[in-house]
GROMACS .gro file of C-alpha atoms in nm:
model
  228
    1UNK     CA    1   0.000   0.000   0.000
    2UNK     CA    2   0.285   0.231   0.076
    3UNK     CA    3   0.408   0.168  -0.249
    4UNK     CA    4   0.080   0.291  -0.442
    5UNK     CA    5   0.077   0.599  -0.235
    6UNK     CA    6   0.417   0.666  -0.396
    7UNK     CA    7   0.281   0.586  -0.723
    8UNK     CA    8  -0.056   0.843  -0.634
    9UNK     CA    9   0.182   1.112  -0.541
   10UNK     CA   10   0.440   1.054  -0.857
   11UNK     CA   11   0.218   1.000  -1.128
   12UNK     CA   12  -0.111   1.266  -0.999
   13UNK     CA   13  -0.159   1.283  -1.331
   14UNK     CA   14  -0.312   0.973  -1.333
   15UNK     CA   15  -0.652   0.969  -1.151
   16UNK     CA   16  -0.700   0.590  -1.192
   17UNK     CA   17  -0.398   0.480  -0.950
   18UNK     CA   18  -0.647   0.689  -0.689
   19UNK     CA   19  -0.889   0.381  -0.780
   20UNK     CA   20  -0.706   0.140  -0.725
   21UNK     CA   21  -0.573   0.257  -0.442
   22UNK     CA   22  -0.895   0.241  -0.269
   23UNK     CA   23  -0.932  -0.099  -0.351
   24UNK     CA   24  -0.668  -0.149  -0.135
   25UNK     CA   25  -0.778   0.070   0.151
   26UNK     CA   26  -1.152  -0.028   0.160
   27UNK     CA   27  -1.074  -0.387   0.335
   28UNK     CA   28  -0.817  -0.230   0.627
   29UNK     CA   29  -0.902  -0.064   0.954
   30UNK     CA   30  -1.233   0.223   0.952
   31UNK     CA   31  -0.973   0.481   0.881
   32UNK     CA   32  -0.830   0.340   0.577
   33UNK     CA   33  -1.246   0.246   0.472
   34UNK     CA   34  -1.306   0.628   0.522
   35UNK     CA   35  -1.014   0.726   0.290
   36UNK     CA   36  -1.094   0.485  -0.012
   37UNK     CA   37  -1.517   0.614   0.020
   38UNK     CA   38  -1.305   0.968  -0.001
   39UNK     CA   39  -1.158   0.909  -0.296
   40UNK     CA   40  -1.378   0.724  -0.493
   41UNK     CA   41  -1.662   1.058  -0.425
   42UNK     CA   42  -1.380   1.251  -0.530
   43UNK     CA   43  -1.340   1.110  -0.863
   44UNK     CA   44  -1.675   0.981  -0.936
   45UNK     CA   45  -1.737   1.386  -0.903
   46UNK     CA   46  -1.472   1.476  -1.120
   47UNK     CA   47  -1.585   1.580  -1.464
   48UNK     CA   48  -1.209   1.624  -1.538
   49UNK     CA   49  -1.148   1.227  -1.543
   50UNK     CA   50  -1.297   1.007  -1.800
   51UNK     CA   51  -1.637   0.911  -1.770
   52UNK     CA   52  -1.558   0.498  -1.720
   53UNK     CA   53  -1.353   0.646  -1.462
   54UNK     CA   54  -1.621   0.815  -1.299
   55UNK     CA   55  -1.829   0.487  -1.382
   56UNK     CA   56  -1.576   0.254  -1.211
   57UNK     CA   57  -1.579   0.501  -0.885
   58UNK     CA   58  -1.962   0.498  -0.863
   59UNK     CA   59  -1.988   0.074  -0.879
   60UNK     CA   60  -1.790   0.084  -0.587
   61UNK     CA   61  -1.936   0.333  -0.423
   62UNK     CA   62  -2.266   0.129  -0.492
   63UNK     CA   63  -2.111  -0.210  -0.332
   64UNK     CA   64  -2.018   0.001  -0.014
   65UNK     CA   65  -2.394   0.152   0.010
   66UNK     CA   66  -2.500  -0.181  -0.061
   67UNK     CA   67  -2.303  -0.390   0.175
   68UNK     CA   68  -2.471  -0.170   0.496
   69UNK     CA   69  -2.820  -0.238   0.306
   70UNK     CA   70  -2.858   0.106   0.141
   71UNK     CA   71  -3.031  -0.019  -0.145
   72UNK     CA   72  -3.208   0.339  -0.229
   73UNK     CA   73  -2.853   0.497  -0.238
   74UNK     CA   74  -2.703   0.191  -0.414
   75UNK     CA   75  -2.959   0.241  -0.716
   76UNK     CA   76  -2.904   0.611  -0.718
   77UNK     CA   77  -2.507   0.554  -0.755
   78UNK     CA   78  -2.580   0.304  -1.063
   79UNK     CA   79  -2.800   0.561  -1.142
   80UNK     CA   80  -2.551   0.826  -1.168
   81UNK     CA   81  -2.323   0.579  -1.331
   82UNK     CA   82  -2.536   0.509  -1.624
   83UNK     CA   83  -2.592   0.884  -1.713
   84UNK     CA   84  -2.197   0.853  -1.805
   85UNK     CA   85  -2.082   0.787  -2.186
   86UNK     CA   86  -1.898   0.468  -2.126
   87UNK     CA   87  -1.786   0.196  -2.376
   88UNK     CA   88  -2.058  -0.111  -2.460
   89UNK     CA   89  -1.887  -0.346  -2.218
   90UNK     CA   90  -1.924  -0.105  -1.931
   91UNK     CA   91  -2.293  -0.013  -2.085
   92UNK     CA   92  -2.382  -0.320  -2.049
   93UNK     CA   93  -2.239  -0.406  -1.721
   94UNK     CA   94  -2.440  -0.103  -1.565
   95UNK     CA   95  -2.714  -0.203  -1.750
   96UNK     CA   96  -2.670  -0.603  -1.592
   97UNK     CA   97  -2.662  -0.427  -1.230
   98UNK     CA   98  -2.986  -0.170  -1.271
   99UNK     CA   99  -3.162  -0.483  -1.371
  100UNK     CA  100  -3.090  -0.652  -1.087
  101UNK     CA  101  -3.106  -0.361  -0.861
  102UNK     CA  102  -3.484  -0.378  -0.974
  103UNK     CA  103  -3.560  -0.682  -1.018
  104UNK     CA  104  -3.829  -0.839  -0.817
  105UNK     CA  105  -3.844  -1.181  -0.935
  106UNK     CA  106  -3.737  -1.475  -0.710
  107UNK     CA  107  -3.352  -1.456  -0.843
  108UNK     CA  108  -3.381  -1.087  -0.769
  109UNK     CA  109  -3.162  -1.161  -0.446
  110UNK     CA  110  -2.895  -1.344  -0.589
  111UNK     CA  111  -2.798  -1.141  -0.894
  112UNK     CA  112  -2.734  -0.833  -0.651
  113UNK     CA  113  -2.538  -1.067  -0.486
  114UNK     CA  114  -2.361  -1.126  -0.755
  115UNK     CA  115  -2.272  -0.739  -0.850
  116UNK     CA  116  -2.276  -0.619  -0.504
  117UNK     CA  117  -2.226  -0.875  -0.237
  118UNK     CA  118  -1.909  -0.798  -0.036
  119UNK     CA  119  -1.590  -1.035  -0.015
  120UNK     CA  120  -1.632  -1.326   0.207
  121UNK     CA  121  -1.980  -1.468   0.058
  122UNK     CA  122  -2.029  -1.667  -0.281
  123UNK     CA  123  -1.786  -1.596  -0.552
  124UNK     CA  124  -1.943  -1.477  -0.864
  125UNK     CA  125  -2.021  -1.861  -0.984
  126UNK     CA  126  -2.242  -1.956  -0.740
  127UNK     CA  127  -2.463  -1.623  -0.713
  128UNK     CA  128  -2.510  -1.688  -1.119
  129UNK     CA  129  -2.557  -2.034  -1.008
  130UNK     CA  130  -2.813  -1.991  -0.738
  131UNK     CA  131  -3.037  -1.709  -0.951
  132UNK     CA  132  -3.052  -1.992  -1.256
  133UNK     CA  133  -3.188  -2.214  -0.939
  134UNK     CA  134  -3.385  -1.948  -0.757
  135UNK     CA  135  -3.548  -1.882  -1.130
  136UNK     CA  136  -3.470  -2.069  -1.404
  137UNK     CA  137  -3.702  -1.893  -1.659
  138UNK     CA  138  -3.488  -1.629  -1.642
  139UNK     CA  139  -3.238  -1.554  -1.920
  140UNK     CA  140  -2.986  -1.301  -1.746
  141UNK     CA  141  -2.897  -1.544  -1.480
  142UNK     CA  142  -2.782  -1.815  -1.703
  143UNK     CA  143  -2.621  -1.539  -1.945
  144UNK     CA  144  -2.403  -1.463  -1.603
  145UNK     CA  145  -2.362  -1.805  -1.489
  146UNK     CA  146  -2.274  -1.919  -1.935
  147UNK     CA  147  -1.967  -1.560  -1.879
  148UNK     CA  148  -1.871  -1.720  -1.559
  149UNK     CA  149  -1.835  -2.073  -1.720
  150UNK     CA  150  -1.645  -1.969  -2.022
  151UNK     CA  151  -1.364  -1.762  -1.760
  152UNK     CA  152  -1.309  -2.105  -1.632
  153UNK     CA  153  -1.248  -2.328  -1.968
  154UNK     CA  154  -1.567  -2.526  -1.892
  155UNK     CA  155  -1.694  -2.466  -2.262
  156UNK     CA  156  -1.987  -2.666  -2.285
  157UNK     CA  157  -2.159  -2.621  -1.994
  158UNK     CA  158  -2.057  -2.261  -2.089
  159UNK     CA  159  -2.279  -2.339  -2.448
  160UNK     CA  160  -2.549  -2.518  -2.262
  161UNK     CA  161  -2.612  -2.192  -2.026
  162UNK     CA  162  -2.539  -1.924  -2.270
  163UNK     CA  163  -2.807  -2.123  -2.530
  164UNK     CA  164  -3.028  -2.173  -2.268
  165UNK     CA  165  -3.016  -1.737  -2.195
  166UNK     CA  166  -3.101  -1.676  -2.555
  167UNK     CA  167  -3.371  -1.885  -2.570
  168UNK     CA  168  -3.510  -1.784  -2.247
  169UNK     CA  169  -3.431  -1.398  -2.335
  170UNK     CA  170  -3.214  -1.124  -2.251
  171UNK     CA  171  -3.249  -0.768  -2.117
  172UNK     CA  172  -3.210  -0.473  -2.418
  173UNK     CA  173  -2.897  -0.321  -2.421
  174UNK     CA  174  -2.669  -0.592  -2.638
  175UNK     CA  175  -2.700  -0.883  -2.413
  176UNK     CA  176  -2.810  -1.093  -2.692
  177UNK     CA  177  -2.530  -0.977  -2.893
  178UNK     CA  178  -2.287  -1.069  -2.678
  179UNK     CA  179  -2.434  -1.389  -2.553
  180UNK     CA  180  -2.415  -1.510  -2.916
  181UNK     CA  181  -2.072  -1.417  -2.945
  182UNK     CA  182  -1.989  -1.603  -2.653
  183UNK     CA  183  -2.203  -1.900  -2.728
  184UNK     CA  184  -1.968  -1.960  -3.063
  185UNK     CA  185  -1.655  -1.951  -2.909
  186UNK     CA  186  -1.736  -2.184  -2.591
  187UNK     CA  187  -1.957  -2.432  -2.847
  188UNK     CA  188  -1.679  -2.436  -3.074
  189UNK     CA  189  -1.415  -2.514  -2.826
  190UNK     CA  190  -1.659  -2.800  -2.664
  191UNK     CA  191  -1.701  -2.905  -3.056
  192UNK     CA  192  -2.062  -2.856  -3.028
  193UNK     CA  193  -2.162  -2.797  -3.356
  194UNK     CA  194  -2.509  -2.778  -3.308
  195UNK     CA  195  -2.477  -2.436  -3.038
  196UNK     CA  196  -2.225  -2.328  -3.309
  197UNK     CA  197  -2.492  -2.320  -3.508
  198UNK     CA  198  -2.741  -2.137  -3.280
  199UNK     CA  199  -2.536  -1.868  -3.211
  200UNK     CA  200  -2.493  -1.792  -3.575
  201UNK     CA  201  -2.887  -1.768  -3.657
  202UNK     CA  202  -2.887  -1.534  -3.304
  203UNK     CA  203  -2.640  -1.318  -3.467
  204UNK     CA  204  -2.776  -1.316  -3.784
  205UNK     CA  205  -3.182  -1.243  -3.601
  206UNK     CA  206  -3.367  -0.927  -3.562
  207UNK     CA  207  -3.166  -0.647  -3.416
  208UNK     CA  208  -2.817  -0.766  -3.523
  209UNK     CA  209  -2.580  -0.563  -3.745
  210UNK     CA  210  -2.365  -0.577  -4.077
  211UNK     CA  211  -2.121  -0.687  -3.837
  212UNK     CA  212  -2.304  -0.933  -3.617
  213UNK     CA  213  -2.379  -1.115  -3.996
  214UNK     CA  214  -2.019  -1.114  -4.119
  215UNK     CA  215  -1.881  -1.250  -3.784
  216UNK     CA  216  -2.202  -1.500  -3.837
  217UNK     CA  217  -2.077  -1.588  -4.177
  218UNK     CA  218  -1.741  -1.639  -4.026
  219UNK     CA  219  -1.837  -1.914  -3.813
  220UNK     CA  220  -2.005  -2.030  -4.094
  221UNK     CA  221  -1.757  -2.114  -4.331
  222UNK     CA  222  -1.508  -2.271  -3.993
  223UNK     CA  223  -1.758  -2.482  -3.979
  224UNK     CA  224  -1.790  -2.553  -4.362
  225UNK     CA  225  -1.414  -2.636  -4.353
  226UNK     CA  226  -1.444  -2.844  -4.052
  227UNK     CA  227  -1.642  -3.041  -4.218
  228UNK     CA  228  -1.437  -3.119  -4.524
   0.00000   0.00000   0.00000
């Protein structure tokens, strides 16, 4: 920690160091806790930072209101978060916590767990896990649970969950998209032709772009070649 505050003071220039810096401070003693809130309102407030950088500040201000049970001032920080210009991932990742900020559906309670639950409970697996259990209707928890899969090499349970979220449906915002994406690569890798081939009619389905059809056309012809 001593070292990043070296860092902070050498490079000021760069805000994001700050961030990180917090990270560090927000599991020590209430002191430290108090300086890493302090700087994250500082830069989250700072419309001479980027605005992801603003974004990333807010999220964690969000898990700290959170993890006392603020839930009003948790949704207002996503809130203010999602007013910012940020890059699709980050879109969507706001978008993936307002949704389950709000919703009231038996898996509401574990997909805030799984944006907002502090260190020390379920790792990210099992709160995807438990929502797909909780509801399994739902298409966003086995979207999270299919991303969680793929991070760990387990490819076709990855395609079986990441299928399963497209057919179920996804929030707006480029879930879909990116599920499809996803679903390619991990049924590829399992050599699960079949998902392969789901993911390319998903990105070639209402919605999609020019670029969604070439990248469906893509998969396409590997799979044309494969088969020769």
């Amino acid at each position: 920690m001593k070292l990043l505050r070296e860092v902070c003071a050498d490079a000021p220039e760069e805000p994001r160091y700050k961030l990180e810096l917090g990270d560090f401070l927000v599991s020590g003693t209430p002191i430290e806790q108090a300086e890493a809130f302090a700087l994250w309102t500082m830069l989250a407030e700072n419309e001479n930072v980027t605005s992801s950088l603003r974004a990333d500040a807010y999220e964690r201000l969000a898990r700290i209101a959170s993890s006392v049970g603020d839930l009003p001032r948790t949704i207002a920080l996503i809130g203010r978060a999602r007013e910012l210009p940020v890059d699709p991932n980050g879109k969507r990742q706001l978008d993936a916590e307002w949704f389950a900020l709000h919703h009231q559906g038996p898996a509401g309670a574990a997909l805030r767990g799984y944006f907002f639950a502090p260190g020390g409970t379920f790792d990210a697996p099992t709160w995807a896990l438990l929502a797909t259990l909780a509801e399994p209707d739902l298409g966003l928890g086995h979207y999270l649970l299919g991303l969680q899969l793929s991070n760990s090499g387990d490819w076709q349970a990855s395609a079986e969950s990441l299928d399963r979220a497209l057919a179920a449906g996804l929030p707006e915002g480029g879930f879909a998209k990116n599920a499809a994406r996803k679903l390619a690569i991990a049924a590829y890798r399992a050599g699960d032709r079949k998902r392969v081939e789901d993911a390319i009619a998903a990105l070639r389905g209402p919605g999609t772009s020019e670029t969604d059809h070439l990248l469906a056309d893509d998969w396409a012809e590997r799979l044309r070649f494969d088969h020769k």
